[in-house]
Amino acid sequence: DAGVIQSPRHEVTEMGQEVTLRCKPISGHDYLFWYRQTMMRGLELLIYFNNNVPIDDSGMPEDRFSAKMPNASFSTLKIQPSEPRDSAVYFCASSLETGNYGYTFGSGTRLTVV
Amino acid sequence: AQSVTQLGSHVSVSEGALVLLRCNYSSSVPPYLFWYVQYPNQGLQLLLKYTSAATLVKGINGFEAEFKKSETSFHLTKPSAHMSDAAEYFCAVSRNSRGNEKLTFGTGTRLTIIP
């Protein structure tokens, strides 16, 4: 089991550019979560999916952020246009509802917007 | 709404000394509580979880935590610190222990071990 795989590990982009972060959950897991980690705000839930359907996107900061899960093995988080304040580490996690808890986190994508 | 408060953003202990990381929770429903550890440049790893079965919970790497309803606390302890314990620790709360519920995290405590 390769765990939750995120790509890229590091991303540096210029303000105004589009950024796409990718996540491959653990096979068979039916929940997928996107979190953002910053020094100021800690870990914040952005959005989560159940069986590829978005359940709660109330944490998405603004319309510049969008997330999709076209199938059970892939999800993207897109920021367009990016801003310096979007600089953070973005984590993806997956879980199985009927499992004995809990989340498995990916290693994260460190995004720097200059 | 649920929340957790971690007291102390930085804690330093000597190698071999007791580790105590504090977490207090607020929840309108019976909480499910978790401790996660994050090593540098890595994701979060589950240390232990409280699911109402027992108030004293044992986790990996010699850590344990005790749920105290009267104090709304879930402090993390380890009798003897090891250099490899240096990391950031997060307390989290959820409404259940299954995998379908979002976690609300505390702000984290960075643990430094002094040789």
PDB file of N, CA and C in Angstrom, chain A residues 21 23 32 34 47 49 52-54 60 66-71 74-78:
ATOM      1  N   LEU A  21      -3.036  21.152  -7.512  1.00  0.00           N
ATOM      2  CA  LEU A  21      -2.466  20.159  -6.606  1.00  0.00           C
ATOM      3  C   LEU A  21      -3.226  18.855  -6.798  1.00  0.00           C
ATOM      4  N   CYS A  23      -3.970  14.599  -5.778  1.00  0.00           N
ATOM      5  CA  CYS A  23      -4.013  13.618  -4.697  1.00  0.00           C
ATOM      6  C   CYS A  23      -4.561  12.293  -5.192  1.00  0.00           C
ATOM      7  N   LEU A  32     -12.417  11.557   1.111  1.00  0.00           N
ATOM      8  CA  LEU A  32     -11.181  12.273   0.816  1.00  0.00           C
ATOM      9  C   LEU A  32     -11.317  13.703   1.342  1.00  0.00           C
ATOM     10  N   TRP A  34      -9.339  17.559   1.994  1.00  0.00           N
ATOM     11  CA  TRP A  34      -8.255  18.506   1.707  1.00  0.00           C
ATOM     12  C   TRP A  34      -8.139  19.469   2.886  1.00  0.00           C
ATOM     13  N   ILE A  47     -12.297  21.142   2.134  1.00  0.00           N
ATOM     14  CA  ILE A  47     -13.407  20.451   1.484  1.00  0.00           C
ATOM     15  C   ILE A  47     -13.234  18.960   1.700  1.00  0.00           C
ATOM     16  N   PHE A  49     -14.922  14.957   0.332  1.00  0.00           N
ATOM     17  CA  PHE A  49     -15.734  14.205  -0.623  1.00  0.00           C
ATOM     18  C   PHE A  49     -16.108  12.844  -0.017  1.00  0.00           C
ATOM     19  N   ASN A  52     -16.686  10.390  -4.204  1.00  0.00           N
ATOM     20  CA  ASN A  52     -16.398  11.353  -5.270  1.00  0.00           C
ATOM     21  C   ASN A  52     -17.326  12.569  -5.265  1.00  0.00           C
ATOM     22  N   VAL A  53     -18.259  12.647  -4.343  1.00  0.00           N
ATOM     23  CA  VAL A  53     -19.211  13.758  -4.301  1.00  0.00           C
ATOM     24  C   VAL A  53     -18.804  14.726  -3.197  1.00  0.00           C
ATOM     25  N   PRO A  54     -18.703  16.027  -3.494  1.00  0.00           N
ATOM     26  CA  PRO A  54     -18.354  16.984  -2.433  1.00  0.00           C
ATOM     27  C   PRO A  54     -19.460  17.056  -1.385  1.00  0.00           C
ATOM     28  N   MET A  60     -13.613  26.240   1.932  1.00  0.00           N
ATOM     29  CA  MET A  60     -12.910  26.806   0.778  1.00  0.00           C
ATOM     30  C   MET A  60     -12.918  28.322   0.918  1.00  0.00           C
ATOM     31  N   SER A  66     -11.009  25.741  -6.127  1.00  0.00           N
ATOM     32  CA  SER A  66     -11.977  24.739  -6.566  1.00  0.00           C
ATOM     33  C   SER A  66     -11.359  23.361  -6.414  1.00  0.00           C
ATOM     34  N   ALA A  67     -12.197  22.371  -6.158  1.00  0.00           N
ATOM     35  CA  ALA A  67     -11.718  21.003  -6.002  1.00  0.00           C
ATOM     36  C   ALA A  67     -12.639  20.061  -6.750  1.00  0.00           C
ATOM     37  N   LYS A  68     -12.038  19.038  -7.289  1.00  0.00           N
ATOM     38  CA  LYS A  68     -12.800  18.037  -8.024  1.00  0.00           C
ATOM     39  C   LYS A  68     -12.325  16.645  -7.655  1.00  0.00           C
ATOM     40  N   MET A  69     -13.202  15.694  -7.848  1.00  0.00           N
ATOM     41  CA  MET A  69     -12.829  14.299  -7.676  1.00  0.00           C
ATOM     42  C   MET A  69     -13.518  13.517  -8.785  1.00  0.00           C
ATOM     43  N   PRO A  70     -12.907  13.446  -9.943  1.00  0.00           N
ATOM     44  CA  PRO A  70     -13.555  12.825 -11.093  1.00  0.00           C
ATOM     45  C   PRO A  70     -13.733  11.319 -10.972  1.00  0.00           C
ATOM     46  N   ASN A  71     -12.915  10.688 -10.139  1.00  0.00           N
ATOM     47  CA  ASN A  71     -13.075   9.253  -9.898  1.00  0.00           C
ATOM     48  C   ASN A  71     -12.510   8.914  -8.527  1.00  0.00           C
ATOM     49  N   PHE A  74      -8.569   9.789  -7.721  1.00  0.00           N
ATOM     50  CA  PHE A  74      -7.885  11.027  -8.081  1.00  0.00           C
ATOM     51  C   PHE A  74      -8.703  12.246  -7.675  1.00  0.00           C
ATOM     52  N   SER A  75      -8.005  13.224  -7.104  1.00  0.00           N
ATOM     53  CA  SER A  75      -8.646  14.483  -6.770  1.00  0.00           C
ATOM     54  C   SER A  75      -7.676  15.621  -7.052  1.00  0.00           C
ATOM     55  N   THR A  76      -8.224  16.775  -7.392  1.00  0.00           N
ATOM     56  CA  THR A  76      -7.405  17.962  -7.612  1.00  0.00           C
ATOM     57  C   THR A  76      -7.946  19.122  -6.805  1.00  0.00           C
ATOM     58  N   LEU A  77      -7.027  19.972  -6.408  1.00  0.00           N
ATOM     59  CA  LEU A  77      -7.358  21.247  -5.781  1.00  0.00           C
ATOM     60  C   LEU A  77      -6.702  22.315  -6.639  1.00  0.00           C
ATOM     61  N   LYS A  78      -7.511  23.219  -7.141  1.00  0.00           N
ATOM     62  CA  LYS A  78      -7.005  24.230  -8.062  1.00  0.00           C
ATOM     63  C   LYS A  78      -7.169  25.617  -7.470  1.00  0.00           C
TER      64      LYS A  78
END
